[in-house]
PDB file of C-alpha atoms in Angstrom:
ATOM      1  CA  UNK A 282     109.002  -8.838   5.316  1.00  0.00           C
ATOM      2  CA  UNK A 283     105.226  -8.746   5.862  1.00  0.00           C
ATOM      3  CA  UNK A 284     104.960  -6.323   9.455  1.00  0.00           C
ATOM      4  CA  UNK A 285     101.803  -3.770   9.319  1.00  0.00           C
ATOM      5  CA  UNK A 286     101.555  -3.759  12.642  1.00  0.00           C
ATOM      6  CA  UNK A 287     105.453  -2.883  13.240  1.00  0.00           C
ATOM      7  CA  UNK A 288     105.548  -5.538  15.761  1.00  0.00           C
ATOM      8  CA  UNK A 289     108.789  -7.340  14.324  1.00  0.00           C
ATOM      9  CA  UNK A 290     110.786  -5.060  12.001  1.00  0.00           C
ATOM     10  CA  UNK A 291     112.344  -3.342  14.771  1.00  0.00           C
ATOM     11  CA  UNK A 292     113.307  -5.932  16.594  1.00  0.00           C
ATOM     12  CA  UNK A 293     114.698  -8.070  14.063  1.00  0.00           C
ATOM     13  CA  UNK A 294     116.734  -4.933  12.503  1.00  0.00           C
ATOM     14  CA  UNK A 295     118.492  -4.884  16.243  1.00  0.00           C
ATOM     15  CA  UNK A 296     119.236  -8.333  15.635  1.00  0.00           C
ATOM     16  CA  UNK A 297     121.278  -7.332  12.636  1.00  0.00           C
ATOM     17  CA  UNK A 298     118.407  -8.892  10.406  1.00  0.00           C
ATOM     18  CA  UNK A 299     118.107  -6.319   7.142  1.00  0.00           C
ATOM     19  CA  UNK A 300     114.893  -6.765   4.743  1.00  0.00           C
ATOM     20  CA  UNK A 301     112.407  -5.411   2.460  1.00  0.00           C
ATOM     21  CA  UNK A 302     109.112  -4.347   3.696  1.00  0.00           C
ATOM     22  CA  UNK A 303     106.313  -5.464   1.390  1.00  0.00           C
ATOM     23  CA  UNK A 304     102.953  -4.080   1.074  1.00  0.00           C
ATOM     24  CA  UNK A 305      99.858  -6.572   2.742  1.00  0.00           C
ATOM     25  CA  UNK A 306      98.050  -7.425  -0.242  1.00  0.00           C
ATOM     26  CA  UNK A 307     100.681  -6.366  -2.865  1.00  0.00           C
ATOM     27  CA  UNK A 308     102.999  -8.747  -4.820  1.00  0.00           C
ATOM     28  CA  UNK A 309     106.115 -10.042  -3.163  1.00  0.00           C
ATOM     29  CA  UNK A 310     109.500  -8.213  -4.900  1.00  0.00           C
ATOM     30  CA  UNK A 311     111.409 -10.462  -7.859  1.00  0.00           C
ATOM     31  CA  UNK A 312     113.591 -12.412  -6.469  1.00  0.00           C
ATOM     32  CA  UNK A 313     112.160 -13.035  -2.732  1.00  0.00           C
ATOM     33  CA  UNK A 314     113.866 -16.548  -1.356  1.00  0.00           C
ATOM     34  CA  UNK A 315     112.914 -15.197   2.303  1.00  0.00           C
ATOM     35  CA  UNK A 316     109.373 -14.038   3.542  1.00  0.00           C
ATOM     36  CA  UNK A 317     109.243 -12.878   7.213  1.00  0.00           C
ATOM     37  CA  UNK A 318     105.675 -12.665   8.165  1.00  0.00           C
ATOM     38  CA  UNK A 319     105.382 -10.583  11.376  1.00  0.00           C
ATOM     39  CA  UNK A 320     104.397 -10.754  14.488  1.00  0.00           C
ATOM     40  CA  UNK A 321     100.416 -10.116  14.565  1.00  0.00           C
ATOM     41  CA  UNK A 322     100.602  -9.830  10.862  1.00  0.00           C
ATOM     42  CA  UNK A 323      98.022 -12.020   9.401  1.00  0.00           C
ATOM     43  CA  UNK A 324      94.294 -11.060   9.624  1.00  0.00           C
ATOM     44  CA  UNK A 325      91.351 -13.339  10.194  1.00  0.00           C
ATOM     45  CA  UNK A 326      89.758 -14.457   7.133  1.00  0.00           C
ATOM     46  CA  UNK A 327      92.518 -13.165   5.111  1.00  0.00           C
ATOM     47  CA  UNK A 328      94.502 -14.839   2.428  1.00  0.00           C
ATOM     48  CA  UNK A 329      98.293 -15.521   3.262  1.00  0.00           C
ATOM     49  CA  UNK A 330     100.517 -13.483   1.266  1.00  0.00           C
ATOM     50  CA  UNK A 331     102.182 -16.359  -0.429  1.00  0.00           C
ATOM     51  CA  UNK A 332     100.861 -19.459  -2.599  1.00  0.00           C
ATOM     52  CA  UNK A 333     101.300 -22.708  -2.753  1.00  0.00           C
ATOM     53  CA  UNK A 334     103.238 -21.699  -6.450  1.00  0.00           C
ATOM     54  CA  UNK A 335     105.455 -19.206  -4.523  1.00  0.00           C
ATOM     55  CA  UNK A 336     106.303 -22.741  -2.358  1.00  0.00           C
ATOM     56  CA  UNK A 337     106.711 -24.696  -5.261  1.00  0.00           C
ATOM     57  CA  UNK A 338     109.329 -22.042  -6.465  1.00  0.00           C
ATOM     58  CA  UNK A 339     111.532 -22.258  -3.840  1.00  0.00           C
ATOM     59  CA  UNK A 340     110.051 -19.164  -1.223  1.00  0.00           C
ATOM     60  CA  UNK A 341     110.667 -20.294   2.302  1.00  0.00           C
ATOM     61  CA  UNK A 342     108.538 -18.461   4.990  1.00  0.00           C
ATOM     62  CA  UNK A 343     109.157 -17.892   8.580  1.00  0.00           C
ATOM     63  CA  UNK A 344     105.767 -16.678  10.243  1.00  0.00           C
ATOM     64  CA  UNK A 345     106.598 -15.193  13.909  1.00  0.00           C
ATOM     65  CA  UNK A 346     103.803 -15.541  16.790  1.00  0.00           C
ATOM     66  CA  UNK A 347     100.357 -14.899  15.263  1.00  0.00           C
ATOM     67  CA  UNK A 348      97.631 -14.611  17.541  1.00  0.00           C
ATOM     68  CA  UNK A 349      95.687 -18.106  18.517  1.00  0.00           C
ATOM     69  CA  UNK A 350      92.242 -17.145  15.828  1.00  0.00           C
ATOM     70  CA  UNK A 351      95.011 -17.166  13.236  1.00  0.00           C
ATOM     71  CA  UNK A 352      96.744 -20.460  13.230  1.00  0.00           C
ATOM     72  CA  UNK A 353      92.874 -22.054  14.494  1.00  0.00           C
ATOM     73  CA  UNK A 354      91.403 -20.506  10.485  1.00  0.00           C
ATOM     74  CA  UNK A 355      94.248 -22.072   9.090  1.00  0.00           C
ATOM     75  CA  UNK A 356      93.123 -25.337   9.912  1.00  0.00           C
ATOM     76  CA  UNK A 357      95.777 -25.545  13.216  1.00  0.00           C
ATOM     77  CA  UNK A 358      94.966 -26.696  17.225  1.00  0.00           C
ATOM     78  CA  UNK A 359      95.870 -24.016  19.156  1.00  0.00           C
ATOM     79  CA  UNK A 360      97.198 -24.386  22.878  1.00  0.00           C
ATOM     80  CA  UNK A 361      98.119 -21.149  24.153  1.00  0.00           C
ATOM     81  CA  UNK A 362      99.938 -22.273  27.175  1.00  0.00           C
ATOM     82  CA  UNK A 363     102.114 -24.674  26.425  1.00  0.00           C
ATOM     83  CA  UNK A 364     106.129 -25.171  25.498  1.00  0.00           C
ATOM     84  CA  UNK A 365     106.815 -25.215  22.305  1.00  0.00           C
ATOM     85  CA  UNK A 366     109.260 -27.269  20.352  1.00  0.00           C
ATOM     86  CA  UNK A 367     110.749 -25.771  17.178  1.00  0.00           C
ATOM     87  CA  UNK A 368     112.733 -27.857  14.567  1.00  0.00           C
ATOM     88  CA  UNK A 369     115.231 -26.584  11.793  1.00  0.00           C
ATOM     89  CA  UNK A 370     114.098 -27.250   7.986  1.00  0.00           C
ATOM     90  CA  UNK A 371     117.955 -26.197   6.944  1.00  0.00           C
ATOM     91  CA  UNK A 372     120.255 -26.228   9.986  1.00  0.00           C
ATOM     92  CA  UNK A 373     123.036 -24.353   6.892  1.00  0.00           C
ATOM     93  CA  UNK A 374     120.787 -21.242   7.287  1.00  0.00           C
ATOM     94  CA  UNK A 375     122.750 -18.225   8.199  1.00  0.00           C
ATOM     95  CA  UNK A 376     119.271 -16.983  10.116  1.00  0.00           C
ATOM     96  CA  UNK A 377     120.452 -20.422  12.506  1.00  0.00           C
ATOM     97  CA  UNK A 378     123.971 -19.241  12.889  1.00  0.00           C
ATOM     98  CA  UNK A 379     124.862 -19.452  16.688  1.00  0.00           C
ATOM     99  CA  UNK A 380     121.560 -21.068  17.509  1.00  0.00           C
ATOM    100  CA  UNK A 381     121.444 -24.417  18.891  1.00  0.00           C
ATOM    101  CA  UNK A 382     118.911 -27.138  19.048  1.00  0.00           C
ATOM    102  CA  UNK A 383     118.471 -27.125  22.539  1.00  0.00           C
ATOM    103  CA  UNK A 384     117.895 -23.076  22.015  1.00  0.00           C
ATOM    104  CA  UNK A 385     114.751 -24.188  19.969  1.00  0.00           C
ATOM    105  CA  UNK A 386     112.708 -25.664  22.817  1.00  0.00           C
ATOM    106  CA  UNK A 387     109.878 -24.415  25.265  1.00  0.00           C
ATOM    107  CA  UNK A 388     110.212 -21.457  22.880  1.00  0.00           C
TER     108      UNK A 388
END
């Protein structure tokens, strides 16, 4: 999990969610199938802290609410105010267990 500004840690370890912290900039651990980006975690003009060969190798990456600069320099429109509609990639997740599709919208 990629949190340096301890905005999601906490919260997900009260949702029973355990993980690894990782440094911002360092190398993710061996073995990482999961990366949790944080909540206010990435920084303008900063690289992500995957790549496209991390992808390729079968990471999967779940990046919580970044601010609006963020997802704009990553080549994303941005509407702050609007609902949002989330889809599941792998609805066999255990993250998904007990959440429905209907749970996933205006999110």
């Amino acid at each position: 999990m990629l949190d340096p500004a301890g905005k999601s840690a906490p919260w997900l370890k009260g949702l029973g969610v355990e993980g690894q912290l990782c440094a911002e900039g360092g190398a993710l651990p061996a073995g990482t199938e999961l990366l949790i980006i944080g909540r206010e975690a990435l920084k303008k003009g900063g690289r992500l802290p995957y790549s496209e060969r991390d992808i390729a190798g079968g990471l999967n990456v779940l990046i919580l609410e970044q601010l609006p600069e963020i997802w704009e320099g990553l080549g994303f429109k941005n509407i702050e105010h609007m609902p949002r509609y989330a889809f599941a990639r792998d609805k066999r997740s255990p993250i998904l267990d007990g959440i429905a599709q209907d749970d996933l919208k205006r999110i």
